[in-house]
Each structure stands twice: as structure tokens, then as C-alpha cells.
Short mmCIF file of C-alpha atoms in Angstrom, two decimals:
data_model
loop_
_atom_site.label_atom_id
_atom_site.label_comp_id
_atom_site.label_asym_id
_atom_site.label_seq_id
_atom_site.Cartn_x
_atom_site.Cartn_y
_atom_site.Cartn_z
CA UNK A 15 -164.74 38.51 62.75
CA UNK A 16 -161.50 39.81 60.26
CA UNK A 17 -161.91 43.55 60.92
CA UNK A 18 -158.02 45.29 61.47
CA UNK A 19 -159.14 47.68 64.02
CA UNK A 20 -161.52 45.75 66.41
CA UNK A 21 -163.80 47.86 68.62
CA UNK A 22 -165.25 44.67 70.33
CA UNK A 23 -164.74 41.34 71.20
CA UNK A 24 -164.39 38.40 68.39
CA UNK A 25 -164.96 34.87 68.11
CA UNK A 26 -162.26 33.23 67.14
CA UNK A 27 -163.05 29.66 65.28
CA UNK A 28 -160.52 26.89 64.93
CA UNK A 29 -161.26 23.14 64.10
CA UNK A 30 -158.83 20.43 65.32
CA UNK A 31 -158.78 17.42 63.19
CA UNK A 32 -157.73 14.07 65.08
CA UNK A 33 -154.84 13.69 62.89
CA UNK A 34 -153.22 17.07 64.27
CA UNK A 35 -154.22 19.15 61.40
CA UNK A 36 -156.01 22.55 62.04
CA UNK A 37 -158.04 24.58 59.98
CA UNK A 38 -158.58 28.15 61.04
CA UNK A 39 -158.82 32.33 59.82
CA UNK A 40 -155.07 32.08 58.62
CA UNK A 41 -155.60 29.16 55.72
CA UNK A 42 -159.07 30.95 54.85
CA UNK A 43 -157.49 34.44 54.73
CA UNK A 44 -154.98 32.98 52.89
CA UNK A 45 -157.33 31.35 50.47
CA UNK A 46 -159.15 34.66 50.10
CA UNK A 47 -156.14 36.20 49.22
CA UNK A 48 -155.14 33.65 46.44
CA UNK A 49 -158.70 34.03 45.03
CA UNK A 50 -158.34 38.25 44.84
CA UNK A 51 -154.51 37.78 43.78
CA UNK A 52 -154.44 34.81 41.24
CA UNK A 53 -151.06 33.83 42.89
CA UNK A 54 -149.88 31.97 46.01
CA UNK A 55 -146.93 34.49 46.45
CA UNK A 56 -148.87 37.67 45.77
CA UNK A 57 -151.32 36.32 48.59
CA UNK A 58 -148.24 35.75 51.19
CA UNK A 59 -147.22 39.23 50.28
CA UNK A 60 -150.43 40.85 51.15
CA UNK A 61 -150.50 38.89 54.16
CA UNK A 62 -147.12 39.92 55.04
CA UNK A 63 -146.15 36.13 54.87
CA UNK A 64 -142.59 34.38 53.16
CA UNK A 65 -143.33 32.69 50.15
CA UNK A 66 -142.50 29.66 52.01
CA UNK A 67 -144.90 29.83 54.40
CA UNK A 68 -148.02 30.51 52.08
CA UNK A 69 -146.62 27.89 50.01
CA UNK A 70 -146.53 25.23 53.37
CA UNK A 71 -150.02 26.43 54.18
CA UNK A 72 -151.58 25.63 51.07
CA UNK A 73 -149.88 22.31 50.90
CA UNK A 74 -151.11 21.54 54.30
CA UNK A 75 -154.73 22.44 52.69
CA UNK A 76 -154.34 20.39 49.61
CA UNK A 77 -152.90 17.27 51.53
CA UNK A 78 -155.44 17.47 54.47
CA UNK A 79 -158.82 16.87 52.40
CA UNK A 80 -159.75 14.40 49.65
CA UNK A 81 -159.89 17.36 47.19
CA UNK A 82 -157.43 19.77 46.73
CA UNK A 83 -158.47 23.47 47.43
CA UNK A 84 -155.76 25.24 45.09
CA UNK A 85 -154.57 24.63 41.69
CA UNK A 86 -152.12 26.02 39.63
CA UNK A 87 -152.88 27.57 36.18
CA UNK A 88 -150.19 27.72 33.71
CA UNK A 89 -150.25 29.38 30.28
CA UNK A 90 -152.54 31.94 29.13
CA UNK A 91 -152.56 35.58 29.07
CA UNK A 92 -151.32 35.77 32.75
CA UNK A 93 -148.56 33.18 32.08
CA UNK A 94 -149.80 30.92 35.38
CA UNK A 95 -150.90 31.33 38.81
CA UNK A 96 -153.32 29.81 41.31
CA UNK A 97 -156.93 29.93 41.78
CA UNK A 98 -159.40 28.15 44.32
CA UNK A 99 -160.67 24.89 43.03
CA UNK A 100 -164.50 24.40 43.59
CA UNK A 101 -163.66 22.51 46.68
CA UNK A 102 -161.80 25.52 48.08
CA UNK A 103 -164.59 27.86 47.41
CA UNK A 104 -166.79 25.35 49.27
CA UNK A 105 -164.56 24.88 52.25
CA UNK A 106 -163.88 28.94 52.37
CA UNK A 107 -167.64 29.56 52.04
CA UNK A 108 -168.52 27.11 54.82
CA UNK A 109 -166.09 28.60 56.71
CA UNK A 110 -166.84 31.90 56.69
CA UNK A 111 -170.89 30.86 57.42
CA UNK A 112 -169.66 28.81 60.69
CA UNK A 113 -167.87 31.82 61.74
CA UNK A 114 -170.82 33.86 61.11
CA UNK A 115 -173.07 31.65 62.85
CA UNK A 116 -170.86 31.11 66.09
CA UNK A 117 -170.93 35.00 66.43
CA UNK A 118 -174.49 35.23 65.74
CA UNK A 119 -175.21 32.04 68.60
CA UNK A 120 -172.65 33.78 70.94
CA UNK A 121 -173.67 37.57 70.92
CA UNK A 122 -175.01 37.42 74.23
CA UNK A 123 -172.20 35.77 76.10
CA UNK A 124 -169.65 38.34 73.91
CA UNK A 125 -171.73 41.07 75.31
CA UNK A 126 -171.44 39.56 79.10
CA UNK A 127 -167.45 39.24 78.54
CA UNK A 128 -167.23 42.73 76.98
CA UNK A 129 -169.57 44.22 79.83
CA UNK A 130 -166.64 42.94 82.21
CA UNK A 131 -163.70 43.35 80.14
CA UNK A 132 -161.02 45.81 81.63
CA UNK A 133 -158.67 46.59 78.89
CA UNK A 134 -155.08 47.46 79.58
CA UNK A 135 -155.27 48.13 83.08
CA UNK A 136 -152.77 47.07 85.61
CA UNK A 137 -152.48 43.24 86.95
CA UNK A 138 -153.56 42.68 90.01
CA UNK A 139 -150.79 40.07 91.35
CA UNK A 140 -152.10 36.75 91.72
CA UNK A 141 -152.18 34.64 95.03
CA UNK A 142 -149.42 32.00 96.08
CA UNK A 143 -149.98 28.54 96.14
CA UNK B 4 -163.52 19.20 73.05
CA UNK B 5 -161.04 18.63 75.79
CA UNK B 6 -161.16 15.10 75.19
CA UNK B 7 -157.56 13.74 75.03
CA UNK B 8 -157.71 11.09 71.98
CA UNK B 9 -159.95 12.75 69.77
CA UNK B 10 -161.31 11.04 67.39
CA UNK B 11 -163.50 13.43 65.53
CA UNK B 12 -162.77 16.94 64.56
CA UNK B 13 -163.26 19.41 67.41
CA UNK B 14 -164.33 23.01 67.46
CA UNK B 15 -161.69 25.27 69.38
CA UNK B 16 -163.07 28.09 70.77
CA UNK B 17 -161.07 31.42 71.34
CA UNK B 18 -162.53 35.29 72.02
CA UNK B 19 -160.26 38.18 71.29
CA UNK B 20 -160.62 41.15 72.88
CA UNK B 21 -159.89 44.44 71.55
CA UNK B 22 -156.98 45.19 73.98
CA UNK B 23 -154.94 42.15 72.69
CA UNK B 24 -156.37 40.06 75.50
CA UNK B 25 -157.34 36.39 74.89
CA UNK B 26 -159.54 33.98 76.43
CA UNK B 27 -159.56 30.44 75.29
CA UNK B 28 -159.08 26.54 76.55
CA UNK B 29 -155.92 27.17 78.46
CA UNK B 30 -156.73 29.58 80.71
CA UNK B 31 -160.18 27.57 80.99
CA UNK B 32 -158.26 24.24 81.90
CA UNK B 33 -156.03 25.96 84.42
CA UNK B 34 -159.42 27.59 86.12
CA UNK B 35 -160.34 23.64 86.29
CA UNK B 36 -157.08 22.25 87.83
CA UNK B 37 -157.05 25.05 90.31
CA UNK B 38 -160.61 24.25 90.98
CA UNK B 39 -159.55 20.74 91.89
CA UNK B 40 -156.35 21.08 93.19
CA UNK B 41 -156.99 24.40 95.20
CA UNK B 42 -153.24 25.39 94.13
CA UNK B 43 -152.08 27.39 91.10
CA UNK B 44 -148.49 25.06 90.92
CA UNK B 45 -150.52 22.26 91.45
CA UNK B 46 -152.60 23.23 88.59
CA UNK B 47 -149.56 24.19 86.46
CA UNK B 48 -147.87 20.59 87.27
CA UNK B 49 -151.41 18.69 86.21
CA UNK B 50 -151.32 21.07 83.01
CA UNK B 51 -146.99 20.28 82.28
CA UNK B 52 -146.72 24.00 82.99
CA UNK B 53 -144.46 26.13 84.82
CA UNK B 54 -145.46 27.81 88.18
CA UNK B 55 -144.39 30.86 86.27
CA UNK B 56 -146.30 29.90 83.41
CA UNK B 57 -149.25 29.28 85.38
CA UNK B 58 -148.91 32.67 87.33
CA UNK B 59 -148.89 34.48 84.24
CA UNK B 60 -151.69 33.21 82.92
CA UNK B 61 -153.94 33.80 86.23
CA UNK B 62 -152.27 37.14 86.34
CA UNK B 63 -153.66 37.80 82.96
CA UNK B 64 -157.49 36.70 83.86
CA UNK B 65 -157.51 38.49 87.00
CA UNK B 66 -156.13 41.71 85.07
CA UNK B 67 -158.62 41.34 82.54
CA UNK B 68 -161.67 41.64 83.91
CA UNK B 69 -163.81 43.81 86.36
CA UNK B 70 -163.31 41.19 89.02
CA UNK B 71 -160.89 38.55 90.00
CA UNK B 72 -161.05 34.85 88.96
CA UNK B 73 -158.37 33.56 91.34
CA UNK B 74 -158.14 34.41 94.94
CA UNK B 75 -155.73 33.51 97.34
CA UNK B 76 -157.05 31.72 100.53
CA UNK B 77 -154.16 31.96 103.42
CA UNK B 78 -154.26 29.94 106.85
CA UNK B 79 -156.60 27.34 107.79
CA UNK B 80 -156.06 23.61 107.72
CA UNK B 81 -154.40 23.69 104.25
CA UNK B 82 -152.05 26.66 105.44
CA UNK B 83 -153.42 28.34 102.15
CA UNK B 84 -153.77 28.15 98.51
CA UNK B 85 -156.02 29.08 95.93
CA UNK B 86 -159.57 28.97 94.88
CA UNK B 87 -161.94 30.26 91.95
CA UNK B 88 -164.10 33.39 93.29
CA UNK B 89 -167.63 33.40 91.78
CA UNK B 90 -166.69 35.55 88.91
CA UNK B 91 -164.15 32.75 88.46
CA UNK B 92 -166.76 30.29 88.01
CA UNK B 93 -168.97 31.81 86.17
CA UNK B 94 -166.47 32.69 83.88
CA UNK B 95 -165.64 29.22 83.69
CA UNK B 96 -169.53 27.99 83.07
CA UNK B 97 -170.34 30.26 80.60
CA UNK B 98 -166.97 29.57 78.46
CA UNK B 99 -167.82 25.69 78.70
CA UNK B 100 -171.42 26.29 77.43
CA UNK B 101 -170.35 28.53 74.80
CA UNK B 102 -167.97 25.55 73.98
CA UNK B 103 -170.99 23.34 74.00
CA UNK B 104 -173.07 25.25 72.03
CA UNK B 105 -170.75 25.72 69.29
CA UNK B 106 -170.07 22.55 68.85
CA UNK B 107 -173.73 21.37 68.81
CA UNK B 108 -174.55 24.28 66.73
CA UNK B 109 -171.52 23.32 63.98
CA UNK B 110 -172.31 19.89 64.20
CA UNK B 111 -173.32 19.01 60.24
CA UNK B 112 -170.19 21.48 59.16
CA UNK B 113 -167.97 19.56 61.33
CA UNK B 114 -169.26 16.03 60.04
CA UNK B 115 -169.05 17.71 56.43
CA UNK B 116 -165.48 18.28 57.17
CA UNK B 117 -164.56 15.09 58.39
CA UNK B 118 -166.06 13.27 55.51
CA UNK B 119 -163.55 15.06 53.41
CA UNK B 120 -160.79 14.90 55.63
CA UNK B 121 -157.80 12.71 54.61
CA UNK B 122 -155.32 12.31 57.71
CA UNK B 123 -151.81 11.93 57.39
CA UNK B 124 -151.38 11.57 53.71
CA UNK B 125 -148.67 12.34 51.66
CA UNK B 126 -148.10 16.04 50.85
CA UNK B 127 -149.82 17.07 47.01
CA UNK B 128 -147.47 19.67 46.10
CA UNK B 129 -148.82 23.11 45.83
CA UNK B 130 -148.87 25.10 42.57
CA UNK B 131 -146.53 27.53 41.91
CA UNK B 132 -147.54 31.14 41.55
#
């Protein structure tokens, strides 16, 4: 689902909340990069994303739920940085589990779609009307 | 999943094909409107979409798979128009079934997300780093 060179069709899962908020693999990948790098700016760079964009996504995430997903860490040997909160970890793990469950559930349907898929072929003109 | 005034969080399903093509609820809603109206332009209008945009989505769909999803119907009492092919019907039905299955599978997770969701609240400044 997060493979860079996909050979098969993938299920992309996104959650639409009533208040227009969305949760999807962009925010989840950012959480993973923050966990790996300990920094919002480094996580953004790893995703070819501006610091402003990464900051806004973290701001969205911290606002959307009753607990923040990312917390600042000041002082210490690294002189500050960012880390996932326990809620952020739980959110990330749950979303990844949801993705895997959906992929397993829909494997036969994905196979059907792949069997009919015709990549990069020339367009057939659509009908008028 | 296609409700206009959602009170709960919804699963949005999208399929990413290796050749950059995508299949999601926009194209599926367009197929439903073509079936209902018998016309690409009327279907586009029903979705507040330009004819050009509707035409391009149909063109994508007809190119993506080994069989077209929309066919022109010329002559007859209606003087032409558009209709779903048997493949287009099968594609639409399969996608809608996939959406319902995913929604059922993930109902508990959606409940967890909704329980933590905090719509429209003021933003918490994200940490530096």
C-alpha cells in the first residue's frame, strides 16, 4: 500500500469526517517520518514537503482529535524535536491495520479489476450525449 | 458513503492502478448519473461538472479497462445519448459492493475514530522541530 514501485493495484483508504476533516495516508506517512526522524521539518523533507505544509498537517491532526498525535520535546541531548504521543501511535497503528484489513478483504475484487485493467493504452473516444 | 449530509465518518475507497490510473467515487457517481439520465452532459450537470470534465472521466474509464464502460446510443426516439455497457454495470456494482464491505469491516474502527474526533475546534499549535 505504501510501495513506491507498485506492480499491482492498491487500495487507498481515506476517512471523511462530518466536519470536512480527512484522514489518509499522507498524514499517516508524516507520522511515520516524525517517529523515524524526531523532527517535523526532517519528516517534511523526507516527503518532499515544505515545512509549512508538514506543520499544517500536524496542526490538523492535533486539532482533529481529543488528544494530540505529535508533541514537542524540548531540551535534552537533541535540543528539542517532535515525537508521537501514545494517541498518535495508536492512531497510526489503527490506520495501518485498517488498510491491511481492507486490502485483504478486497483482494478478489482487486484481482478482478487488475485482470480487466489495460495500462497506458490509447484512449477510446467517449460517446456524445 | 454517498450521503450528502453526513453525520458520521465515512470510508472513502479509491483504487490506485500501477499505470497511475485511479478509480474512485467520482467516476462511479458519474456512471450512476449517466445511467439515470442517459446522457454524459446531463450527468455532468447533475454533478456540477463541465461537459469537458465529464467527457474526460468517461474517456479515462473507457481506456482503463479491456471493455468500455459507457457506450453511445444513436438514433431512436431519444435521438442518441449514452448508456452503461454490461461491463460498466458490473464495474459500478462491484465498486459499490466493495465500498459497503469495507464500511462494514471497518465499522468498529470508524467508531473509535468518531469517538475521538473533535470537529471544528480551535487548532493546537504544533511543536517546533
